Amino acid sequence: MTNQRTINWKEKADQFKLMTTCQLLDALSDIRKTLPAADAMDRETGSCEGGYYRDEASIIHKEIISRR
């Protein structure tokens, strides 16, 4: 059985509120670069890293939209 990371939505939202927009965009870029490897690992091991990073990205998007 693999370890499944569970996102703490409030903790991540609070973390991202403290970041600049530029930092948030950089974090999204990093997530996009990481997803292919995370998805490959998920297929191989049954983990859910890709989903975790997609959850993070959704929180970042929400924060960016709230700043507009």
mmCIF file with all atom_site columns, C-alpha atoms in Angstrom:
data_model
loop_
_atom_site.group_PDB
_atom_site.id
_atom_site.type_symbol
_atom_site.label_atom_id
_atom_site.label_alt_id
_atom_site.label_comp_id
_atom_site.label_asym_id
_atom_site.label_entity_id
_atom_site.label_seq_id
_atom_site.pdbx_PDB_ins_code
_atom_site.Cartn_x
_atom_site.Cartn_y
_atom_site.Cartn_z
_atom_site.occupancy
_atom_site.B_iso_or_equiv
_atom_site.pdbx_formal_charge
_atom_site.auth_seq_id
_atom_site.auth_comp_id
_atom_site.auth_asym_id
_atom_site.auth_atom_id
_atom_site.pdbx_PDB_model_num
ATOM 1  C CA . MET A 1 1  ? 0.000  0.000  0.000   1.00 0.00 ? 1  MET A CA 1
ATOM 2  C CA . THR A 1 2  ? 1.315  3.442  -0.883  1.00 0.00 ? 2  THR A CA 1
ATOM 3  C CA . ASN A 1 3  ? 1.288  6.521  1.274   1.00 0.00 ? 3  ASN A CA 1
ATOM 4  C CA . GLN A 1 4  ? -1.326 8.975  0.096   1.00 0.00 ? 4  GLN A CA 1
ATOM 5  C CA . ARG A 1 5  ? -0.717 12.643 0.743   1.00 0.00 ? 5  ARG A CA 1
ATOM 6  C CA . THR A 1 6  ? -3.806 14.530 1.766   1.00 0.00 ? 6  THR A CA 1
ATOM 7  C CA . ILE A 1 7  ? -3.895 18.247 1.159   1.00 0.00 ? 7  ILE A CA 1
ATOM 8  C CA . ASN A 1 8  ? -4.763 20.570 4.011   1.00 0.00 ? 8  ASN A CA 1
ATOM 9  C CA . TRP A 1 9  ? -6.857 23.067 2.049   1.00 0.00 ? 9  TRP A CA 1
ATOM 10 C CA . LYS A 1 10 ? -6.916 25.796 4.687   1.00 0.00 ? 10 LYS A CA 1
ATOM 11 C CA . GLU A 1 11 ? -3.211 25.542 5.447   1.00 0.00 ? 11 GLU A CA 1
ATOM 12 C CA . LYS A 1 12 ? -2.313 25.778 1.776   1.00 0.00 ? 12 LYS A CA 1
ATOM 13 C CA . ALA A 1 13 ? -4.713 28.685 1.185   1.00 0.00 ? 13 ALA A CA 1
ATOM 14 C CA . ASP A 1 14 ? -3.162 30.536 4.131   1.00 0.00 ? 14 ASP A CA 1
ATOM 15 C CA . GLN A 1 15 ? 0.327  29.800 2.789   1.00 0.00 ? 15 GLN A CA 1
ATOM 16 C CA . PHE A 1 16 ? -0.509 31.053 -0.684  1.00 0.00 ? 16 PHE A CA 1
ATOM 17 C CA . LYS A 1 17 ? -2.095 34.256 0.664   1.00 0.00 ? 17 LYS A CA 1
ATOM 18 C CA . LEU A 1 18 ? 1.347  35.232 1.975   1.00 0.00 ? 18 LEU A CA 1
ATOM 19 C CA . MET A 1 19 ? 3.021  34.802 -1.401  1.00 0.00 ? 19 MET A CA 1
ATOM 20 C CA . THR A 1 20 ? 3.396  37.436 -4.084  1.00 0.00 ? 20 THR A CA 1
ATOM 21 C CA . THR A 1 21 ? 1.613  36.952 -7.384  1.00 0.00 ? 21 THR A CA 1
ATOM 22 C CA . CYS A 1 22 ? 4.976  36.327 -9.027  1.00 0.00 ? 22 CYS A CA 1
ATOM 23 C CA . GLN A 1 23 ? 5.720  33.586 -6.490  1.00 0.00 ? 23 GLN A CA 1
ATOM 24 C CA . LEU A 1 24 ? 2.319  32.034 -7.125  1.00 0.00 ? 24 LEU A CA 1
ATOM 25 C CA . LEU A 1 25 ? 2.917  32.019 -10.868 1.00 0.00 ? 25 LEU A CA 1
ATOM 26 C CA . ASP A 1 26 ? 6.321  30.420 -10.316 1.00 0.00 ? 26 ASP A CA 1
ATOM 27 C CA . ALA A 1 27 ? 4.694  27.761 -8.125  1.00 0.00 ? 27 ALA A CA 1
ATOM 28 C CA . LEU A 1 28 ? 2.180  27.022 -10.900 1.00 0.00 ? 28 LEU A CA 1
ATOM 29 C CA . SER A 1 29 ? 5.037  26.727 -13.376 1.00 0.00 ? 29 SER A CA 1
ATOM 30 C CA . ASP A 1 30 ? 6.810  24.270 -11.086 1.00 0.00 ? 30 ASP A CA 1
ATOM 31 C CA . ILE A 1 31 ? 3.627  22.229 -10.740 1.00 0.00 ? 31 ILE A CA 1
ATOM 32 C CA . ARG A 1 32 ? 3.215  22.060 -14.527 1.00 0.00 ? 32 ARG A CA 1
ATOM 33 C CA . LYS A 1 33 ? 6.805  20.823 -14.863 1.00 0.00 ? 33 LYS A CA 1
ATOM 34 C CA . THR A 1 34 ? 6.332  18.230 -12.107 1.00 0.00 ? 34 THR A CA 1
ATOM 35 C CA . LEU A 1 35 ? 3.003  16.779 -13.261 1.00 0.00 ? 35 LEU A CA 1
ATOM 36 C CA . PRO A 1 36 ? 4.313  14.442 -15.992 1.00 0.00 ? 36 PRO A CA 1
ATOM 37 C CA . ALA A 1 37 ? 6.700  12.725 -13.559 1.00 0.00 ? 37 ALA A CA 1
ATOM 38 C CA . ALA A 1 38 ? 4.110  12.685 -10.770 1.00 0.00 ? 38 ALA A CA 1
ATOM 39 C CA . ASP A 1 39 ? 1.508  11.158 -13.079 1.00 0.00 ? 39 ASP A CA 1
ATOM 40 C CA . ALA A 1 40 ? 3.997  8.519  -14.246 1.00 0.00 ? 40 ALA A CA 1
ATOM 41 C CA . MET A 1 41 ? 4.779  7.647  -10.637 1.00 0.00 ? 41 MET A CA 1
ATOM 42 C CA . ASP A 1 42 ? 1.048  7.426  -9.898  1.00 0.00 ? 42 ASP A CA 1
ATOM 43 C CA . ARG A 1 43 ? 0.560  4.944  -12.720 1.00 0.00 ? 43 ARG A CA 1
ATOM 44 C CA . GLU A 1 44 ? 3.523  2.883  -11.535 1.00 0.00 ? 44 GLU A CA 1
ATOM 45 C CA . THR A 1 45 ? 2.884  2.893  -7.784  1.00 0.00 ? 45 THR A CA 1
ATOM 46 C CA . GLY A 1 46 ? -0.789 3.722  -7.380  1.00 0.00 ? 46 GLY A CA 1
ATOM 47 C CA . SER A 1 47 ? 0.013  6.939  -5.539  1.00 0.00 ? 47 SER A CA 1
ATOM 48 C CA . CYS A 1 48 ? -1.839 10.218 -6.050  1.00 0.00 ? 48 CYS A CA 1
ATOM 49 C CA . GLU A 1 49 ? 0.931  12.810 -6.351  1.00 0.00 ? 49 GLU A CA 1
ATOM 50 C CA . GLY A 1 50 ? -0.510 14.254 -9.554  1.00 0.00 ? 50 GLY A CA 1
ATOM 51 C CA . GLY A 1 51 ? -3.819 14.823 -7.827  1.00 0.00 ? 51 GLY A CA 1
ATOM 52 C CA . TYR A 1 52 ? -2.090 16.488 -4.892  1.00 0.00 ? 52 TYR A CA 1
ATOM 53 C CA . TYR A 1 53 ? -0.312 18.927 -7.195  1.00 0.00 ? 53 TYR A CA 1
ATOM 54 C CA . ARG A 1 54 ? -3.542 19.607 -9.102  1.00 0.00 ? 54 ARG A CA 1
ATOM 55 C CA . ASP A 1 55 ? -5.239 20.418 -5.793  1.00 0.00 ? 55 ASP A CA 1
ATOM 56 C CA . GLU A 1 56 ? -2.420 22.843 -4.973  1.00 0.00 ? 56 GLU A CA 1
ATOM 57 C CA . ALA A 1 57 ? -2.771 24.438 -8.403  1.00 0.00 ? 57 ALA A CA 1
ATOM 58 C CA . SER A 1 58 ? -6.502 24.937 -7.881  1.00 0.00 ? 58 SER A CA 1
ATOM 59 C CA . ILE A 1 59 ? -5.849 26.756 -4.609  1.00 0.00 ? 59 ILE A CA 1
ATOM 60 C CA . ILE A 1 60 ? -3.229 28.936 -6.275  1.00 0.00 ? 60 ILE A CA 1
ATOM 61 C CA . HIS A 1 61 ? -5.626 29.788 -9.126  1.00 0.00 ? 61 HIS A CA 1
ATOM 62 C CA . LYS A 1 62 ? -8.301 30.722 -6.622  1.00 0.00 ? 62 LYS A CA 1
ATOM 63 C CA . GLU A 1 63 ? -5.865 33.029 -4.818  1.00 0.00 ? 63 GLU A CA 1
ATOM 64 C CA . ILE A 1 64 ? -4.767 34.705 -8.041  1.00 0.00 ? 64 ILE A CA 1
ATOM 65 C CA . ILE A 1 65 ? -8.386 35.266 -9.103  1.00 0.00 ? 65 ILE A CA 1
ATOM 66 C CA . SER A 1 66 ? -9.228 36.746 -5.694  1.00 0.00 ? 66 SER A CA 1
ATOM 67 C CA . ARG A 1 67 ? -6.537 39.388 -6.235  1.00 0.00 ? 67 ARG A CA 1
ATOM 68 C CA . ARG A 1 68 ? -8.058 40.700 -9.447  1.00 0.00 ? 68 ARG A CA 1
#
